[in-house]
XYZ file of C-alpha atoms in Angstrom:
386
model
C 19.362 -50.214 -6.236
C 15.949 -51.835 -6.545
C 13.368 -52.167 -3.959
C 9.387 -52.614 -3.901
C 8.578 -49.249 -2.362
C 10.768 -45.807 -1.985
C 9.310 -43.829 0.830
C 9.682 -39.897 0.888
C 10.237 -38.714 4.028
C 11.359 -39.871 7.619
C 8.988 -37.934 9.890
C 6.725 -40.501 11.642
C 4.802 -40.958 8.758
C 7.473 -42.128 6.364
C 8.540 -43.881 9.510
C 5.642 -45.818 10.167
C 4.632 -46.679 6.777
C 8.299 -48.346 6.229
C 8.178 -49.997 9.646
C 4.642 -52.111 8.838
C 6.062 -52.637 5.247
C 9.269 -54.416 6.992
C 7.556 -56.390 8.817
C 5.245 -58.047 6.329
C 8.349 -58.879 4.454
C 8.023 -55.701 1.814
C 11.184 -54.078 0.549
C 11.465 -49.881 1.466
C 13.885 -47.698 1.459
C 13.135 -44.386 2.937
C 15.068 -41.151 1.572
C 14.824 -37.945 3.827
C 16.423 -35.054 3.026
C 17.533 -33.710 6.635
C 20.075 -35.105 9.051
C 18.734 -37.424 11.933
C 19.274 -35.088 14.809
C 17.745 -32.446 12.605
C 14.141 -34.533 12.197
C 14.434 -34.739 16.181
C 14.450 -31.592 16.296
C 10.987 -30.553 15.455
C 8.751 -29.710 18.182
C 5.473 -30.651 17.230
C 2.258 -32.465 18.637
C 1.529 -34.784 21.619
C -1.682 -36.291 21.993
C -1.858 -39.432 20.411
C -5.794 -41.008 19.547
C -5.673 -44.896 20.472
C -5.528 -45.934 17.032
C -2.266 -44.021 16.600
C -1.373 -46.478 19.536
C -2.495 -49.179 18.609
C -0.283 -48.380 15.168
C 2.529 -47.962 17.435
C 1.599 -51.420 18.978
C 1.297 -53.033 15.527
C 4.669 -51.152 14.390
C 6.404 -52.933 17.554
C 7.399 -49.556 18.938
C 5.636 -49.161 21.667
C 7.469 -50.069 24.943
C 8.637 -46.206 25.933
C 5.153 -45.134 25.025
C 3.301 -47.099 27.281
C 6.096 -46.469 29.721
C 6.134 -42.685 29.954
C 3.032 -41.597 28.011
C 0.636 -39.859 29.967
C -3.413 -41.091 29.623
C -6.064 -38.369 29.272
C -9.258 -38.876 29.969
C -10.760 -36.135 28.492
C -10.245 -32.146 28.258
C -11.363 -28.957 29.538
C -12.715 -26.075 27.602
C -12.920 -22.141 29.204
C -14.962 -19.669 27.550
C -14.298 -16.233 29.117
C -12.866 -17.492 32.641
C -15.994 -20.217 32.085
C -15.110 -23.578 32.451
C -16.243 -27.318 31.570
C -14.767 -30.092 31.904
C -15.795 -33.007 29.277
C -14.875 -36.533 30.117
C -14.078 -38.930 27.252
C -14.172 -41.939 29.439
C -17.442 -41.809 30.637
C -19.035 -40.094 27.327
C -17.560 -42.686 25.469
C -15.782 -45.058 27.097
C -11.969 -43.498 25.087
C -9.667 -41.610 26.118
C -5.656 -40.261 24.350
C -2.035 -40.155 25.282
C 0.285 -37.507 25.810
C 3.826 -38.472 23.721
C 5.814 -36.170 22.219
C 6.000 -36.327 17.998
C 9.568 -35.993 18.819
C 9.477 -39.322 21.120
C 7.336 -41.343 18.047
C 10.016 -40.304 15.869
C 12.681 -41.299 17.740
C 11.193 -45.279 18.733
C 10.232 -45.355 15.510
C 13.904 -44.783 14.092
C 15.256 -47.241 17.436
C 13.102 -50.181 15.789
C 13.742 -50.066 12.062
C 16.210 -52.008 10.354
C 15.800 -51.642 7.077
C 18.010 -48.982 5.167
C 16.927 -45.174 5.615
C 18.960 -42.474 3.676
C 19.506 -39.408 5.709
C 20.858 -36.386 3.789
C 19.401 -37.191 0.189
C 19.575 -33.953 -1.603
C 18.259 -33.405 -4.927
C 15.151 -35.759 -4.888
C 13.843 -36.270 -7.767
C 10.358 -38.612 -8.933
C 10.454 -40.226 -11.976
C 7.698 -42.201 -14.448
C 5.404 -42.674 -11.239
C 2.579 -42.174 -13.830
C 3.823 -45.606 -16.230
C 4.896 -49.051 -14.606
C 8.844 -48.461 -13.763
C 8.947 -45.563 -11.420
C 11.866 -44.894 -10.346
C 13.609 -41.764 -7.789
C 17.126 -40.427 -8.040
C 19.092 -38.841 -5.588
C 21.993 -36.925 -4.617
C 25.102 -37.792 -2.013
C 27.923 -36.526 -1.464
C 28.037 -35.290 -4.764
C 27.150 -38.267 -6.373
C 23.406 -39.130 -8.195
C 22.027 -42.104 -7.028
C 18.746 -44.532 -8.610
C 16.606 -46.230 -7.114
C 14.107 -48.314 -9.016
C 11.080 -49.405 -7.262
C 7.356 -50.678 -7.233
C 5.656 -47.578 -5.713
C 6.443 -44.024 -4.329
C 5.013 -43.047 -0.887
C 5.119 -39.024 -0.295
C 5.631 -38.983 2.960
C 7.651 -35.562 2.812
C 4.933 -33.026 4.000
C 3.722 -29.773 3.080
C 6.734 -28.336 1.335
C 8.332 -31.766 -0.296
C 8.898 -32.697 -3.938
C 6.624 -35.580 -3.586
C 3.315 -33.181 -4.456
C 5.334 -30.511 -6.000
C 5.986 -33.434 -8.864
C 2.700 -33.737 -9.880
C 1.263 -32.240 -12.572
C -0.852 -29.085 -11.793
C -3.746 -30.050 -13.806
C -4.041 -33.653 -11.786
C -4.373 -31.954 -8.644
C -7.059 -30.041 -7.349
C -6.187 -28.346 -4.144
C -8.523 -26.521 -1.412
C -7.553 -23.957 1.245
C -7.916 -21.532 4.203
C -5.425 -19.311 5.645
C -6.349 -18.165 8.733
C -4.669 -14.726 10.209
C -2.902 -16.236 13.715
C -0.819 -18.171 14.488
C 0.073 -20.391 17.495
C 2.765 -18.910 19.778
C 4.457 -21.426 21.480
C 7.210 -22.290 24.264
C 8.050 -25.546 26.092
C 8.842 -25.177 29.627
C 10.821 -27.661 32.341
C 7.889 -27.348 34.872
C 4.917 -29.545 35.597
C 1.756 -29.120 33.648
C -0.935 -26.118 35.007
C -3.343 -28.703 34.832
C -4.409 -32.647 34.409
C -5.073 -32.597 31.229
C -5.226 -29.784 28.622
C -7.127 -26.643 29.326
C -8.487 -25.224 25.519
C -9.346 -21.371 26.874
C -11.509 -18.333 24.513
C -10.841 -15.211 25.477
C -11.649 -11.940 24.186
C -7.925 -11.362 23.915
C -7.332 -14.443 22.173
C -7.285 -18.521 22.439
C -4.354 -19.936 24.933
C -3.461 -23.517 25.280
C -2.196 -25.573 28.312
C -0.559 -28.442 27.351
C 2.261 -30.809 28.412
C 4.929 -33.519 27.124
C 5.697 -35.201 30.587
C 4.442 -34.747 34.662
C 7.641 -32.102 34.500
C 7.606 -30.789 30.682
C 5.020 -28.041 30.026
C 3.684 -26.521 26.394
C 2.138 -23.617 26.389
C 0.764 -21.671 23.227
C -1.066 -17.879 22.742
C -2.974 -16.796 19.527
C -1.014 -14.445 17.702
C -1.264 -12.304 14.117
C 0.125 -14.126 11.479
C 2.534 -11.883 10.943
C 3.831 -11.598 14.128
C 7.750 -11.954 14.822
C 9.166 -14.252 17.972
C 11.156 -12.042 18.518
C 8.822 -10.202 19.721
C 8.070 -11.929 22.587
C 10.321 -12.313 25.880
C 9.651 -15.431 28.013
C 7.936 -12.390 30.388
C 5.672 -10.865 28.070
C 3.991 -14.729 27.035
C 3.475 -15.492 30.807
C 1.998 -12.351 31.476
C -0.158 -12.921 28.469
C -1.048 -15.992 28.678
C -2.340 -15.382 32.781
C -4.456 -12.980 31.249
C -6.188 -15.373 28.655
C -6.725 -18.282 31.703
C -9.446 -18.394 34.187
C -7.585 -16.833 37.491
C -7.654 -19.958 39.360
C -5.673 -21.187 36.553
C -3.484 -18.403 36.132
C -2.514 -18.591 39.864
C -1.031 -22.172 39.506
C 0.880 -21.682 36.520
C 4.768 -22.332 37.270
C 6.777 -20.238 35.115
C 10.357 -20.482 33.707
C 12.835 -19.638 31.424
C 11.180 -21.067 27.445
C 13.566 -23.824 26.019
C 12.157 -23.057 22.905
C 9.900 -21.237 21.073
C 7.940 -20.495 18.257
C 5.163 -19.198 15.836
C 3.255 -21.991 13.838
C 0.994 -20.404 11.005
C -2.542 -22.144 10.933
C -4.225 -23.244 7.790
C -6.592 -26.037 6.765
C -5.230 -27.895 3.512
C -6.484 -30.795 1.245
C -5.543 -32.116 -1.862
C -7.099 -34.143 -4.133
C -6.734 -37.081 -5.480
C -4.082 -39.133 -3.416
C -3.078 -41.200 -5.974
C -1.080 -40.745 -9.221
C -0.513 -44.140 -10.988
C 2.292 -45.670 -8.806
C 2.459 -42.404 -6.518
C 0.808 -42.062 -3.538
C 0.650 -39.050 -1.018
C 0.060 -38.985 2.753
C 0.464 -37.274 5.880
C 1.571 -33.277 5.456
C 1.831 -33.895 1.746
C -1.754 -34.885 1.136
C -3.613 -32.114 3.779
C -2.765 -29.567 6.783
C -5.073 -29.194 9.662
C -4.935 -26.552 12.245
C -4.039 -27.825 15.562
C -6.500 -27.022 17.560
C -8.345 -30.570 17.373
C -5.280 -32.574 17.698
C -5.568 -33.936 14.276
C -2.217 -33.821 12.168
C 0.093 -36.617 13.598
C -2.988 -38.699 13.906
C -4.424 -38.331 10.446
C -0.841 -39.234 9.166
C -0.899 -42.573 11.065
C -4.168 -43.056 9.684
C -3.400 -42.879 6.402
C 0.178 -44.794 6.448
C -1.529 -47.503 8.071
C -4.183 -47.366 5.323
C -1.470 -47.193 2.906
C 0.487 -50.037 4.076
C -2.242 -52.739 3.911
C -2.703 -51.657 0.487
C 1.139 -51.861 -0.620
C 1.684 -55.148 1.184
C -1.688 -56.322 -0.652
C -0.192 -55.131 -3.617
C 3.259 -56.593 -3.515
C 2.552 -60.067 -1.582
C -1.199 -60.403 -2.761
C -0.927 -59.120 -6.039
C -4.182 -57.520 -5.464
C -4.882 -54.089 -7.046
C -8.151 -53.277 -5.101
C -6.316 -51.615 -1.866
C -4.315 -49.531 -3.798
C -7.204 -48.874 -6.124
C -9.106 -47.943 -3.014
C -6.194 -45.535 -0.908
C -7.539 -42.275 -1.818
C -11.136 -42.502 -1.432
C -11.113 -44.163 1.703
C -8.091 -42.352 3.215
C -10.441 -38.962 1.656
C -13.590 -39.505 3.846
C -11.668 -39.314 7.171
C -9.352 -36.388 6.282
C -12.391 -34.261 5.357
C -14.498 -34.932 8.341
C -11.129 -34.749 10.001
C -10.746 -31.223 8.412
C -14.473 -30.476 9.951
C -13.629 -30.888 13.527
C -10.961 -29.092 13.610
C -12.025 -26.379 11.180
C -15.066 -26.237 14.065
C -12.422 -26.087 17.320
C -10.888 -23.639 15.745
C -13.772 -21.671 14.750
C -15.133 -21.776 18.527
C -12.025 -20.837 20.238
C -10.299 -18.270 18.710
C -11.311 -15.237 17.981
C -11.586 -13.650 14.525
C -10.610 -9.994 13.826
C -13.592 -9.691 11.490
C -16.351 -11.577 13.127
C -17.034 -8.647 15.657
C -19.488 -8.398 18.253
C -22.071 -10.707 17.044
C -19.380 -13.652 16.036
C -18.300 -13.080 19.523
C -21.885 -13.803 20.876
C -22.052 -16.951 18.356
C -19.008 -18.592 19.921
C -20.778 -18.285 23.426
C -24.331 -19.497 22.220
C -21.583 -22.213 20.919
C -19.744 -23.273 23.900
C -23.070 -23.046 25.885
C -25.207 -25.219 24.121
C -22.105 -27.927 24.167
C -21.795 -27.301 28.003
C -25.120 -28.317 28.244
C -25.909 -31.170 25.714
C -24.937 -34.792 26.463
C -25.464 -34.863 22.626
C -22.943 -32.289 21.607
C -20.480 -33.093 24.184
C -20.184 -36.760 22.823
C -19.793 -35.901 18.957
C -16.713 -33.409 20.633
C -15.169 -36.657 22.648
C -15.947 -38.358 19.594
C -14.010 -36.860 16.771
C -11.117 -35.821 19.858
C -10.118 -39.326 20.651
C -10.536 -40.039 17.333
C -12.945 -41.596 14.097
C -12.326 -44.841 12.509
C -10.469 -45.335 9.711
């Protein structure tokens, strides 16, 4: 086979990027190593910044979203029982929507029509650093070849894409932070509006939702702490204790249908381009998800990505491609800021002690009470331009 572009990955990013490529009339095949009903099956963000939207507009996949998502106007934080509310809309004049990853996904896949190869085992990248790359694959026992153009690495943090470049072309920068996210989703309406981002001297909690009926909730945990751990009883009563009591009080409870412990790190690599290979999305940086960042910043950069392939291909211009990484760079990093900061000011951090403790406060006052602050917060939430 021969096409202009082989995309790694069907998540949303690899999704996305093969979606705007289709229809400019650019040639993609995607490869992804997992079944379809097994990408569906990750659990993973749901607030959507409007250019992510707007994407989805552009990618003509839209219709459900506007349909069932949910619009935010802004967020509220607790510190200690403490709360503020900040509004977006009138700080601003933005606001996000509340849509499942999974539901992205899933329009995303409804809409494309070009081929995408579930099941592809053995990926493997070749001469992405001359002028013929080409990837080979495995199914049903038999190796495939594609030849191509380019080579998107859409296939996040644990693909081949960035595991096939050499180690002394990448330079790669790093925190591991010691908690994790505990998290369950819940058939029963939302505690609250919109989401409630609580401090607590017992840890950070999160109230969030999919749907006016589907309810995510999340508690700080170790890093090495096990789910199994956990009952469905011992994360309500835990996670009351972590809300203001008003809060608390309202929260409908019921039986997790699912449930698990994401580690939290904060991951970039550099550069983003490797002659004919470029990365994006989970492959090119992590964020914690405390600022909402990581399905965002993937759409960002895919849609980045695509006017530069479709430049390259119909155009024959070099100068987006040329360009992808130190654009797409400036935005992950300040990206990387905000929601290095959220976390920072929420959570609480086993060697910061009493005085990190005061910190956080002086923190979450001094935004409660500057216009200023609070509108560099809406700011980078809703989202920064690419």
């Amino acid at each position: 086979m021969r096409t202009n572009v082989v995309i790694i990955g069907a998540g949303p990013a690899g999704l996305m990027l093969g979606r705007l490529l289709e229809l400019a009339g650019v040639d993609a095949i995607i490869l992804e190593r997992k079944s379809p009903d097994y990408v569906l099956g990750r659990i993973r963000a749901g607030v959507l910044e409007q250019g992510t939207v707007d994407l989805m507009d552009r990618a003509e996949a839209s219709t459900r979203l506007h349909a069932e998502g949910l619009i935010h106007h802004g967020i509220e934080l607790s510190f200690d029982g403490d709360r503020h509310r900040l509004d977006f809309t009138k700080l601003i004049g933005r606001h996000v929507m509340i849509y499942g990853q999974t539901e992205v996904t899933r329009d995303l896949m409804n809409v494309r029509k070009a081929p995408t190869i579930y099941e592809a085992e053995d990926v493997e990248l070749h001469n992405f650093d001359g002028h013929s790359p080409h990837v080979t694959y495995k199914k049903g026992g038999i190796t495939h070849r594609i030849d191509c153009d380019y080579i998107a690495g859409c296939d996040g943090f644990h693909g081949v894409s960035r595991q096939s470049v050499p180690e002394k072309a990448l330079t790669t920068f790093e925190r591991i932070y010691p908690f994790g996210w505990l998290g369950i989703l819940v058939d029963q309406p939302p505690v609250a509006d919109e989401l409630i981002y609580a401090h607590n001297a017992r840890g950070f909690a999160l109230c969030s939702q999919r749907s006016h009926t589907r309810s995510r909730y999340y508690v700080q945990v170790p890093a090495d702490e096990n789910v199994e751990n956990w009952s469905d009883t011992r994360f309500w009563d835990e996670l009351r204790l972590r809300l203001n009591p008003e809060t608390a009080k309202a929260l409908k409870t019921g039986p997790s249908i699912e449930k698990s412990i994401a580690p939290l790190r904060s991951f970039v690599a550099e550069p983003l381009r490797f002659g004919r290979l470029f990365l994006a999305g989970d492959a090119a940086h992590i964020v914690p998800p405390t600022g909402a960042k990581g399905l965002n910043l993937a759409m960002s950069d895919v849609a980045t990505l695509a006017d530069a392939l479709i430049e390259a291909t119909i155009e024959k211009s070099q100068a987006g491609v040329d360009a992808y990484s130190a654009k797409v760079l400036q935005r992950i990093w300040k990206a990387e800021r905000f929601s290095w900061w959220m976390t920072s000011l929420l959570h609480t951090f086993p060697e910061t002690g009493a005085f990190g403790r005061r910190i956080q406060r002086a923190e979450f006052d001094y935004l409660c009470s500057s216009h200023a602050a609070q509108q560099s917060l809406a700011e980078n939430y809703t989202g920064l331009p690419s």
